[in-house]
């Protein structure tokens, strides 16, 4: 290492000497001429001195000659001497001028030598600084080499630690794999236990329903035996008349803590199910002339968009804004299934037979679910947000979409089973007649269309100047006999048309109407959904003001 440092210094010193030699050679001629000028000046001084001595000698010789020689000789000598003296004086003047010029050039050369000496001193100072910087850099290089050696040593140590860590990670991954396998086994075992529990619960429900059905049949038989003749029934018979027309409010109550989005009657009892923005499904018993809450079904994380009973009335299905659908048992109010898989809010959910159900979502897909396995068996891509669904049998269903189209589906095929039916506005809801021949669709352009499914075309359109669809999920419904249709309006009224075309009645709450007239507020809250009782002319409606209204043939 020391030898390398000496070589570096020698090389730099040699280069500096070479540069000094090169720079000095440029001024060699100047120095040479300067020396010649010095020599010439010395020579001229000597000649000048000689001439002065010669002049003095001649002057003294002339003085002696004038005393001893004749006047003629003196004149000749004087003439020669004067000529020589003039020539010498001219020569002396020229030499003095040349000497002056040489002194001037000597001063210039001396100044140049001083400047060059200053530059040489500056260069020597810079050389010293460079040598010191070189020494510092050399010391830094040595320190960096030492640090590099330390880092190499540390790298080897870290590499060994990394290998050890990798071995530990591999061991941990192996343990994690074993734990995951065990977890999978435990989950499978848990699912098996849950499936067994569900089967046991289904058996218990079936047993309970059979007992309940038998009890109802027994009560009906006793009631039939005790029913008097038609002449003694009087006006009470109209209450159970399928073709009857609701006339006014039987009672009205606060159903939820926020907007009420859905309503549905139980197929076997006078129980109304409502779903609201407060994330709850509530059951209401309205069969005793008063409203009595039968249960609150919880579990949803966001607002409820639709509710639906199964054909036995023992299970209830709800679609929610939290991208999931849930199913509860009506008897014990327990949450039985939570079906997740959509990426957007679920707007409609319907039973597809007894073992499957179908859901429509804002994510533009429809999903088929197997209730036994609690999993999605098929996803159908509709291309547009689905607002409502109706099922025609265990394999077919119809969907209404925001892109103004009605689509027909079959679970046994991948695509639509028939041509799409275009309408003039966004479809908010669908309902199917009991015979499955007619489809009712509510459209955002404030019309209701009646479609003949045998011809796949619109056969009648219902509209009124005062009827306005209140929201994008407004639900309409057929009457139990499919001879009338009911739809809620944005002004809080319920419009009822005959399927043959004419508007039969407009149901309004007189209390709300009077209050709005007094305060000049114009109208009540928009009605979001209606539902007919399956065995009577009683109608239920819900609105955005948290209310549920029961309309019947007799004013309350």
Coordinates of C-alpha atoms in Angstrom, one line a residue:
X1 CA 0.0 0.0 0.0
X2 CA 2.8 2.4 0.9
X3 CA 4.6 1.6 -2.4
X4 CA 1.4 2.5 -4.3
X5 CA 1.2 5.8 -2.5
X6 CA 4.9 6.7 -3.4
X7 CA 4.3 5.8 -7.0
X8 CA 1.3 8.1 -7.1
X9 CA 3.4 11.0 -5.6
X10 CA 6.3 10.4 -8.0
X11 CA 4.0 10.3 -11.0
X12 CA 2.4 13.6 -10.0
X13 CA 5.8 15.2 -9.2
X14 CA 7.2 14.1 -12.6
X15 CA 4.1 15.5 -14.4
X16 CA 4.5 18.8 -12.5
X17 CA 8.2 18.9 -13.5
X18 CA 7.3 18.2 -17.1
X19 CA 4.7 21.0 -17.1
X20 CA 7.2 23.4 -15.4
X21 CA 9.8 22.5 -18.1
X22 CA 7.2 23.1 -20.8
X23 CA 6.1 26.4 -19.4
X24 CA 9.7 27.5 -18.8
X25 CA 10.8 26.7 -22.4
X26 CA 8.4 29.4 -23.7
X27 CA 10.4 32.1 -21.9
X28 CA 13.9 30.8 -22.7
X29 CA 14.4 33.2 -25.7
X30 CA 13.3 36.1 -23.6
X31 CA 15.9 35.2 -20.9
X32 CA 18.6 34.8 -23.6
X33 CA 17.9 38.1 -25.2
X34 CA 17.8 39.7 -21.8
X35 CA 21.3 38.4 -21.0
X36 CA 22.6 39.7 -24.4
X37 CA 21.1 43.1 -23.6
X38 CA 23.0 43.0 -20.3
X39 CA 26.2 42.1 -22.1
X40 CA 25.7 44.8 -24.7
X41 CA 25.0 47.4 -22.1
X42 CA 28.2 46.5 -20.2
X43 CA 30.2 46.7 -23.5
X44 CA 28.7 50.1 -24.4
X45 CA 29.5 51.4 -20.9
X46 CA 33.1 50.3 -21.4
X47 CA 33.3 51.9 -24.9
X48 CA 31.8 55.1 -23.5
X49 CA 34.4 55.2 -20.7
X50 CA 37.1 54.6 -23.2
X51 CA 35.8 57.4 -25.4
X52 CA 35.7 59.7 -22.5
X53 CA 39.3 58.9 -21.6
X54 CA 40.4 59.2 -25.2
X55 CA 38.7 62.6 -25.4
X56 CA 40.5 63.8 -22.3
X57 CA 43.8 62.7 -23.7
X58 CA 43.1 64.4 -27.0
X59 CA 42.0 67.6 -25.2
X60 CA 45.3 67.6 -23.2
X61 CA 47.3 66.8 -26.4
X62 CA 45.7 69.7 -28.3
X63 CA 46.5 72.1 -25.5
X64 CA 50.3 71.1 -25.6
X65 CA 50.4 71.2 -29.4
X66 CA 49.0 74.6 -29.5
X67 CA 52.0 75.9 -27.5
X68 CA 54.6 74.1 -29.6
X69 CA 53.3 73.9 -33.2
X70 CA 52.4 76.5 -35.7
X71 CA 48.9 77.9 -36.3
X72 CA 48.3 76.0 -39.5
X73 CA 49.0 72.6 -38.0
X74 CA 46.7 73.4 -35.1
X75 CA 43.9 74.3 -37.5
X76 CA 44.2 70.9 -39.3
X77 CA 44.3 68.9 -36.1
X78 CA 41.4 70.8 -34.7
X79 CA 39.3 70.1 -37.8
X80 CA 40.0 66.4 -37.6
X81 CA 39.4 66.2 -33.9
X82 CA 36.1 68.0 -34.2
X83 CA 34.9 65.7 -36.9
X84 CA 35.8 62.7 -34.9
X85 CA 34.3 64.1 -31.8
X86 CA 31.0 64.8 -33.6
X87 CA 31.0 61.2 -35.0
X88 CA 31.7 59.8 -31.5
X89 CA 29.0 62.0 -30.0
X90 CA 26.5 60.7 -32.5
X91 CA 27.6 57.2 -31.8
X92 CA 27.3 57.9 -28.0
X93 CA 23.8 59.3 -28.5
X94 CA 22.8 56.2 -30.5
X95 CA 24.3 54.0 -27.9
X96 CA 22.5 55.9 -25.2
X97 CA 19.2 55.5 -27.0
X98 CA 19.9 51.9 -27.5
X99 CA 20.8 51.6 -23.9
X100 CA 17.6 53.3 -22.9
X101 CA 15.6 50.9 -25.0
X102 CA 17.5 48.0 -23.5
X103 CA 16.8 49.3 -20.0
X104 CA 13.1 49.6 -21.0
X105 CA 13.0 46.1 -22.3
X106 CA 14.9 44.9 -19.3
X107 CA 12.2 46.4 -17.0
X108 CA 9.5 44.7 -19.0
X109 CA 11.4 41.4 -18.9
X110 CA 11.9 41.8 -15.2
X111 CA 8.2 42.4 -14.7
X112 CA 7.4 39.3 -16.8
X113 CA 9.9 37.3 -14.7
X114 CA 8.2 38.6 -11.5
X115 CA 4.8 37.6 -12.9
X116 CA 6.1 34.2 -13.9
X117 CA 7.6 33.7 -10.5
X118 CA 4.2 34.6 -9.0
X119 CA 2.5 32.1 -11.2
X120 CA 5.1 29.5 -10.4
X121 CA 4.4 30.2 -6.7
X122 CA 0.7 29.9 -7.2
X123 CA 1.2 26.7 -9.1
X124 CA 3.4 25.4 -6.3
X125 CA 0.7 26.3 -3.8
X126 CA -1.9 24.6 -5.8
X127 CA 0.4 21.6 -6.1
X128 CA 0.7 21.5 -2.4
X129 CA -3.1 21.7 -2.0
X130 CA -3.5 18.9 -4.5
X131 CA -1.0 16.8 -2.7
X132 CA -2.8 17.4 0.6
X133 CA -6.2 16.6 -1.1
X134 CA -4.6 13.5 -2.6
X135 CA -3.4 12.5 0.8
X136 CA -6.9 13.0 2.2
X137 CA -8.4 11.0 -0.6
X138 CA -5.9 8.3 -0.1
X139 CA -6.7 8.2 3.6
X140 CA -10.4 8.1 2.7
X141 CA -9.9 5.3 0.2
X142 CA -8.1 3.3 2.9
X143 CA -11.0 4.0 5.3
X144 CA -13.5 3.0 2.6
X145 CA -11.6 -0.2 1.9
X146 CA -11.7 -1.0 5.6
X147 CA -15.4 -0.2 5.7
X148 CA -16.0 -2.4 2.6
X149 CA -14.2 -5.3 4.3
X150 CA -16.4 -4.8 7.3
X151 CA -19.5 -4.7 5.1
X152 CA -18.5 -7.8 3.4
X153 CA -18.1 -9.5 6.7
X154 CA -21.6 -8.1 7.7
X155 CA -23.0 -9.3 4.4
X156 CA -21.8 -12.8 5.0
X157 CA -23.3 -12.7 8.5
X158 CA -26.7 -11.3 7.2
X159 CA -26.7 -13.9 4.5
X160 CA -26.3 -16.7 7.0
X161 CA -29.1 -15.1 9.1
X162 CA -31.3 -14.9 6.0
X163 CA -30.8 -18.6 5.3
X164 CA -31.7 -19.3 8.9
X165 CA -34.8 -17.1 8.6
X166 CA -35.8 -18.8 5.4
X167 CA -35.5 -22.1 7.1
X168 CA -37.7 -20.8 9.9
X169 CA -40.2 -19.4 7.4
X170 CA -40.4 -22.7 5.6
X171 CA -41.0 -24.5 8.9
X172 CA -43.7 -21.9 9.7
X173 CA -45.4 -22.3 6.3
X174 CA -45.4 -26.0 6.8
X175 CA -47.1 -25.5 10.2
X176 CA -49.5 -23.0 8.6
X177 CA -50.4 -25.5 5.9
X178 CA -51.1 -28.1 8.5
X179 CA -53.2 -25.7 10.5
X180 CA -55.1 -24.7 7.3
X181 CA -55.8 -28.3 6.5
X182 CA -57.0 -28.9 10.0
X183 CA -59.1 -25.7 9.8
X184 CA -60.6 -27.0 6.5
X185 CA -61.5 -30.3 8.0
X186 CA -63.0 -28.5 11.0
X187 CA -65.0 -26.2 8.7
X188 CA -66.3 -29.2 6.7
X189 CA -67.2 -30.9 9.9
X190 CA -69.0 -27.7 11.1
X191 CA -70.9 -27.4 7.8
X192 CA -71.9 -31.1 8.2
X193 CA -73.1 -30.4 11.7
X194 CA -75.0 -27.3 10.5
X195 CA -76.5 -29.2 7.7
X196 CA -77.7 -31.9 10.1
X197 CA -79.0 -29.1 12.4
X198 CA -80.8 -27.6 9.4
X199 CA -82.3 -30.9 8.5
X200 CA -83.5 -31.5 12.0
X201 CA -84.9 -27.9 12.1
X202 CA -86.6 -28.5 8.7
X203 CA -88.1 -31.7 10.1
X204 CA -89.3 -29.8 13.1
X205 CA -90.7 -27.1 11.0
X206 CA -92.4 -29.6 8.7
X207 CA -93.9 -31.3 11.8
X208 CA -95.0 -28.0 13.2
X209 CA -96.5 -26.9 9.9
X210 CA -98.3 -30.2 9.5
X211 CA -99.7 -29.9 13.0
X212 CA -100.7 -26.3 12.4
X213 CA -102.3 -27.3 9.1
X214 CA -104.2 -30.1 10.7
X215 CA -105.3 -27.7 13.5
X216 CA -106.4 -25.1 10.9
X217 CA -108.3 -27.7 8.9
X218 CA -110.0 -28.9 12.1
X219 CA -110.9 -25.4 13.0
X220 CA -112.2 -24.8 9.5
X221 CA -114.3 -27.9 9.6
X222 CA -115.8 -26.8 12.9
X223 CA -116.3 -23.3 11.6
X224 CA -118.0 -24.6 8.4
X225 CA -120.4 -26.6 10.6
X226 CA -121.2 -23.6 12.6
X227 CA -121.5 -21.1 9.7
X228 CA -125.2 -20.0 9.3
X229 CA -126.9 -19.6 5.9
X230 CA -126.1 -16.8 3.5
X231 CA -129.0 -14.7 4.5
X232 CA -127.7 -14.3 8.1
X233 CA -124.1 -13.2 7.1
X234 CA -125.2 -9.7 6.0
X235 CA -122.5 -7.2 4.9
X236 CA -119.6 -9.1 6.6
X237 CA -119.4 -11.3 3.6
X238 CA -117.9 -8.4 1.6
X239 CA -114.8 -8.5 3.8
X240 CA -113.8 -11.9 2.3
X241 CA -114.9 -11.1 -1.2
X242 CA -112.1 -11.5 -3.8
X243 CA -113.7 -9.1 -6.1
X244 CA -114.4 -6.5 -3.5
X245 CA -112.9 -3.0 -3.7
X246 CA -111.1 -1.3 -0.8
X247 CA -112.9 1.9 0.3
X248 CA -110.8 3.4 3.0
X249 CA -108.2 3.2 5.8
X250 CA -108.8 0.4 8.3
X251 CA -105.8 1.5 10.4
X252 CA -102.5 3.1 9.9
X253 CA -99.4 2.7 12.0
X254 CA -95.6 3.6 12.2
X255 CA -93.9 0.6 10.8
X256 CA -90.2 1.6 10.8
X257 CA -87.7 4.2 11.9
X258 CA -87.1 5.3 8.3
X259 CA -88.5 4.9 4.9
X260 CA -90.5 1.7 4.3
X261 CA -89.5 0.1 1.0
X262 CA -91.4 -3.2 0.9
X263 CA -94.6 -4.9 2.1
X264 CA -96.0 -8.4 1.6
X265 CA -98.9 -10.4 3.0
X266 CA -98.4 -13.9 4.4
X267 CA -100.1 -16.6 2.2
X268 CA -101.7 -18.3 5.2
X269 CA -102.4 -15.7 7.9
X270 CA -103.4 -12.0 8.2
X271 CA -99.8 -11.1 8.8
X272 CA -98.0 -8.3 7.0
X273 CA -94.2 -8.2 6.5
X274 CA -92.6 -4.8 6.0
X275 CA -88.9 -3.9 5.2
X276 CA -87.4 -0.5 5.8
X277 CA -84.3 1.6 5.6
X278 CA -83.7 0.9 9.3
X279 CA -82.3 -2.5 8.2
X280 CA -85.2 -4.5 9.8
X281 CA -87.9 -6.8 8.6
X282 CA -91.0 -6.5 10.8
X283 CA -94.0 -8.8 11.1
X284 CA -97.4 -7.3 11.9
X285 CA -100.6 -9.2 12.9
X286 CA -103.6 -7.2 11.6
X287 CA -106.2 -10.0 11.9
X288 CA -107.8 -8.8 15.2
X289 CA -108.9 -5.4 14.1
X290 CA -105.8 -3.8 15.6
X291 CA -102.1 -3.8 14.7
X292 CA -99.9 -6.0 16.8
X293 CA -96.2 -6.5 16.2
X294 CA -95.4 -10.2 15.9
X295 CA -91.6 -10.0 15.5
X296 CA -88.5 -8.1 14.3
X297 CA -86.1 -9.9 12.0
X298 CA -82.6 -8.5 12.2
X299 CA -79.2 -9.3 10.6
X300 CA -79.1 -7.0 7.7
X301 CA -76.4 -4.3 7.6
X302 CA -78.2 -1.9 5.4
X303 CA -81.7 -1.0 4.2
X304 CA -84.2 -3.7 3.0
X305 CA -85.4 -3.4 -0.6
X306 CA -87.9 -6.3 -0.9
X307 CA -89.6 -9.0 1.2
X308 CA -91.2 -12.3 0.1
X309 CA -92.9 -15.2 1.8
X310 CA -92.5 -18.8 0.6
X311 CA -95.7 -20.7 -0.4
X312 CA -96.1 -22.2 3.1
X313 CA -95.7 -18.9 4.9
X314 CA -93.0 -20.4 7.2
X315 CA -90.0 -18.6 5.7
X316 CA -89.5 -15.0 4.6
X317 CA -86.8 -13.7 2.2
X318 CA -85.4 -10.2 2.1
X319 CA -83.1 -8.4 -0.3
X320 CA -80.7 -5.8 1.2
X321 CA -78.5 -2.9 0.2
X322 CA -75.5 -4.6 1.8
X323 CA -75.1 -6.9 -1.4
X324 CA -76.7 -9.8 0.4
X325 CA -80.1 -11.7 0.7
X326 CA -81.3 -13.3 4.0
X327 CA -83.9 -15.8 4.9
X328 CA -85.6 -16.1 8.3
X329 CA -88.1 -18.6 9.8
X330 CA -91.4 -16.9 10.6
X331 CA -92.1 -19.0 13.7
X332 CA -89.0 -18.4 15.8
X333 CA -87.6 -15.4 13.9
X334 CA -84.2 -17.0 13.5
X335 CA -81.9 -16.1 10.6
X336 CA -81.4 -19.2 8.6
X337 CA -79.4 -18.2 5.5
X338 CA -77.2 -15.3 4.5
X339 CA -76.4 -15.4 0.8
X340 CA -73.5 -13.1 -0.3
X341 CA -71.9 -12.9 -3.7
X342 CA -73.2 -9.8 -5.4
X343 CA -71.0 -6.7 -5.8
X344 CA -73.9 -4.2 -5.6
X345 CA -77.0 -3.8 -3.6
X346 CA -79.6 -6.5 -4.1
X347 CA -82.9 -5.0 -5.2
X348 CA -85.1 -8.2 -5.6
X349 CA -85.1 -11.7 -4.3
X350 CA -87.8 -14.4 -5.0
X351 CA -88.2 -18.1 -4.3
X352 CA -87.7 -20.4 -7.3
X353 CA -89.5 -23.5 -6.3
X354 CA -88.9 -24.9 -2.8
X355 CA -85.1 -25.6 -3.1
X356 CA -83.8 -22.5 -5.0
X357 CA -84.2 -18.8 -5.1
X358 CA -83.1 -16.0 -7.5
X359 CA -81.8 -12.6 -6.8
X360 CA -81.3 -9.5 -8.9
X361 CA -78.8 -6.8 -8.2
X362 CA -77.5 -3.3 -9.1
X363 CA -74.3 -5.1 -10.3
X364 CA -76.2 -6.1 -13.5
X365 CA -76.3 -9.8 -12.6
X366 CA -78.9 -12.4 -11.6
X367 CA -77.8 -15.3 -9.3
X368 CA -79.4 -18.6 -8.7
X369 CA -79.0 -20.0 -5.2
X370 CA -79.2 -23.5 -3.8
X371 CA -80.8 -23.3 -0.4
X372 CA -79.6 -26.7 0.7
X373 CA -75.9 -26.0 0.0
X374 CA -76.3 -22.2 0.6
X375 CA -74.3 -21.4 -2.4
X376 CA -74.7 -19.8 -5.8
X377 CA -75.2 -22.3 -8.6
X378 CA -75.3 -19.9 -11.5
X379 CA -74.8 -16.3 -12.4
X380 CA -76.6 -14.7 -15.4
X381 CA -75.3 -11.5 -16.8
X382 CA -78.1 -9.2 -17.7
X383 CA -76.1 -6.1 -18.7
X384 CA -78.3 -3.8 -16.7
X385 CA -79.3 -3.2 -13.1
X386 CA -82.3 -5.4 -12.1
X387 CA -85.1 -3.7 -10.2
X388 CA -87.5 -6.6 -9.8
X389 CA -88.2 -10.3 -10.5
X390 CA -91.1 -12.6 -10.8
X391 CA -91.0 -16.4 -11.0
X392 CA -93.3 -18.3 -13.3
X393 CA -92.3 -21.9 -12.2
X394 CA -89.4 -23.7 -10.6
X395 CA -87.2 -23.1 -13.7
X396 CA -88.3 -19.8 -15.3
X397 CA -88.3 -16.2 -14.1
X398 CA -88.7 -12.7 -15.6
X399 CA -86.6 -9.6 -14.7
X400 CA -87.2 -5.9 -15.2
X401 CA -84.2 -3.6 -15.7
X402 CA -83.1 0.0 -15.6
X403 CA -82.3 -0.1 -19.4
X404 CA -86.1 -0.2 -20.0
X405 CA -86.2 -3.9 -20.9
X406 CA -88.0 -7.0 -19.6
X407 CA -85.9 -10.2 -20.0
X408 CA -87.0 -13.8 -19.8
X409 CA -84.8 -16.5 -18.2
X410 CA -84.6 -20.3 -17.7
X411 CA -82.2 -21.9 -15.2
X412 CA -81.6 -24.7 -17.7
X413 CA -80.2 -22.3 -20.3
X414 CA -77.4 -19.7 -20.1
X415 CA -79.1 -16.8 -22.0
X416 CA -82.5 -15.2 -22.3
X417 CA -85.2 -17.7 -23.4
X418 CA -87.1 -15.2 -25.5
X419 CA -86.8 -11.9 -27.1
X420 CA -86.4 -8.9 -24.8
X421 CA -89.5 -6.6 -24.5
X422 CA -88.5 -2.9 -24.6
X423 CA -90.5 -0.3 -22.7
X424 CA -90.4 3.5 -22.6
X425 CA -88.8 4.0 -19.2
X426 CA -86.9 2.4 -16.4
X427 CA -88.9 -0.6 -15.0
X428 CA -89.5 -0.3 -11.2
X429 CA -91.5 -3.5 -10.5
X430 CA -93.1 -6.6 -12.0
X431 CA -96.1 -8.7 -10.9
X432 CA -97.5 -11.9 -12.4
X433 CA -101.2 -12.9 -12.5
X434 CA -102.3 -16.0 -10.8
X435 CA -102.8 -17.9 -14.0
X436 CA -99.3 -16.9 -15.2
X437 CA -100.7 -15.4 -18.5
X438 CA -100.3 -11.7 -17.8
X439 CA -97.4 -9.6 -16.5
X440 CA -97.8 -6.2 -14.9
X441 CA -94.9 -3.7 -15.1
X442 CA -94.6 -0.3 -13.5
X443 CA -92.5 2.1 -15.5
X444 CA -90.7 5.3 -14.5
X445 CA -92.6 7.3 -17.2
X446 CA -95.6 7.2 -14.9
X447 CA -97.4 4.4 -16.7
X448 CA -98.3 0.8 -15.9
X449 CA -98.2 -1.8 -18.7
X450 CA -100.1 -5.0 -18.9
X451 CA -98.3 -7.6 -21.1
X452 CA -99.8 -10.8 -22.5
X453 CA -97.0 -13.4 -22.0
X454 CA -98.6 -15.7 -24.7
X455 CA -98.0 -13.0 -27.3
X456 CA -95.0 -11.2 -25.6
X457 CA -96.6 -7.8 -26.2
X458 CA -98.3 -5.0 -24.3
X459 CA -102.1 -5.3 -24.4
X460 CA -103.0 -2.3 -22.2
X461 CA -101.4 0.8 -20.6
X462 CA -102.7 2.4 -17.5
X463 CA -102.1 6.1 -16.8
X464 CA -103.7 9.1 -15.1
X465 CA -102.9 12.7 -15.0
X466 CA -102.4 12.8 -11.3
X467 CA -100.6 9.4 -11.0
X468 CA -96.8 9.7 -10.6
X469 CA -94.4 6.9 -9.8
X470 CA -92.7 7.9 -6.6
X471 CA -89.3 6.1 -6.8
X472 CA -87.2 3.7 -8.8
X473 CA -88.4 0.7 -6.8
X474 CA -92.1 1.5 -6.6
X475 CA -94.1 -1.8 -6.4
X476 CA -97.4 -2.6 -8.1
X477 CA -99.6 -5.6 -7.6
X478 CA -102.5 -7.7 -9.1
X479 CA -105.6 -8.3 -6.9
X480 CA -106.1 -12.0 -5.8
X481 CA -108.5 -12.5 -8.7
X482 CA -106.2 -10.7 -11.1
X483 CA -109.2 -8.4 -12.2
X484 CA -107.7 -5.3 -10.7
X485 CA -104.3 -3.7 -10.2
X486 CA -103.1 -1.4 -7.5
X487 CA -100.2 1.1 -7.6
X488 CA -98.9 3.8 -5.2
X489 CA -98.4 7.3 -6.3
X490 CA -95.9 10.0 -5.3
X491 CA -98.7 12.1 -3.7
X492 CA -99.5 9.4 -1.1
X493 CA -102.6 8.0 -2.9
X494 CA -103.2 4.4 -4.1
X495 CA -104.7 4.1 -7.6
X496 CA -106.8 1.0 -8.5
X497 CA -107.6 0.2 -12.1
X498 CA -109.7 -2.5 -13.6
X499 CA -107.6 -4.7 -15.9
X500 CA -110.1 -3.9 -18.7
X501 CA -108.9 -0.2 -18.5
X502 CA -110.9 2.2 -16.4
X503 CA -109.7 3.7 -13.2
X504 CA -112.0 2.4 -10.4
X505 CA -110.9 4.4 -7.4
X506 CA -108.2 6.4 -5.8
X507 CA -107.6 5.6 -2.1
X508 CA -106.6 8.6 0.1
X509 CA -106.2 9.0 3.8
X510 CA -108.7 11.7 4.7
X511 CA -106.7 12.7 7.7
X512 CA -103.6 13.3 5.6
X513 CA -105.6 15.0 2.9
X514 CA -107.3 17.4 5.4
X515 CA -104.0 18.2 7.1
X516 CA -102.2 18.8 3.8
X517 CA -105.1 21.1 2.7
X518 CA -104.9 23.0 5.9
X519 CA -101.1 23.5 5.7
X520 CA -101.2 23.9 1.9
X521 CA -98.5 21.2 1.7
X522 CA -100.0 19.6 -1.4
X523 CA -99.7 15.8 -0.9
X524 CA -98.6 13.0 1.4
X525 CA -95.5 10.9 1.3
X526 CA -94.8 8.8 -1.8
X527 CA -96.2 5.3 -1.6
X528 CA -93.3 2.8 -2.3
X529 CA -95.1 -0.5 -2.4
X530 CA -98.6 -2.2 -2.2
X531 CA -99.7 -5.8 -1.6
X532 CA -103.1 -7.4 -1.8
X533 CA -104.2 -9.9 0.8
X534 CA -104.4 -13.3 -0.9
X535 CA -107.9 -14.2 0.3
X536 CA -109.7 -10.8 0.5
X537 CA -109.9 -7.4 -1.0
X538 CA -107.8 -5.9 1.8
X539 CA -104.8 -3.9 0.6
X540 CA -101.6 -2.9 2.4
X541 CA -99.4 0.0 1.4
X542 CA -96.2 1.5 2.7
X543 CA -94.7 5.0 2.1
X544 CA -91.6 7.0 2.7
X545 CA -93.0 8.6 5.8
X546 CA -92.5 5.4 7.9
X547 CA -96.1 4.4 7.6
X548 CA -98.0 1.2 6.8
X549 CA -101.6 1.6 5.8
X550 CA -104.3 -1.2 5.7
X551 CA -107.1 -0.4 3.3
X552 CA -110.3 -2.4 3.5
X553 CA -113.9 -2.3 2.3
X554 CA -115.0 -0.6 5.5
X555 CA -113.7 2.7 6.8
X556 CA -112.0 2.5 10.1

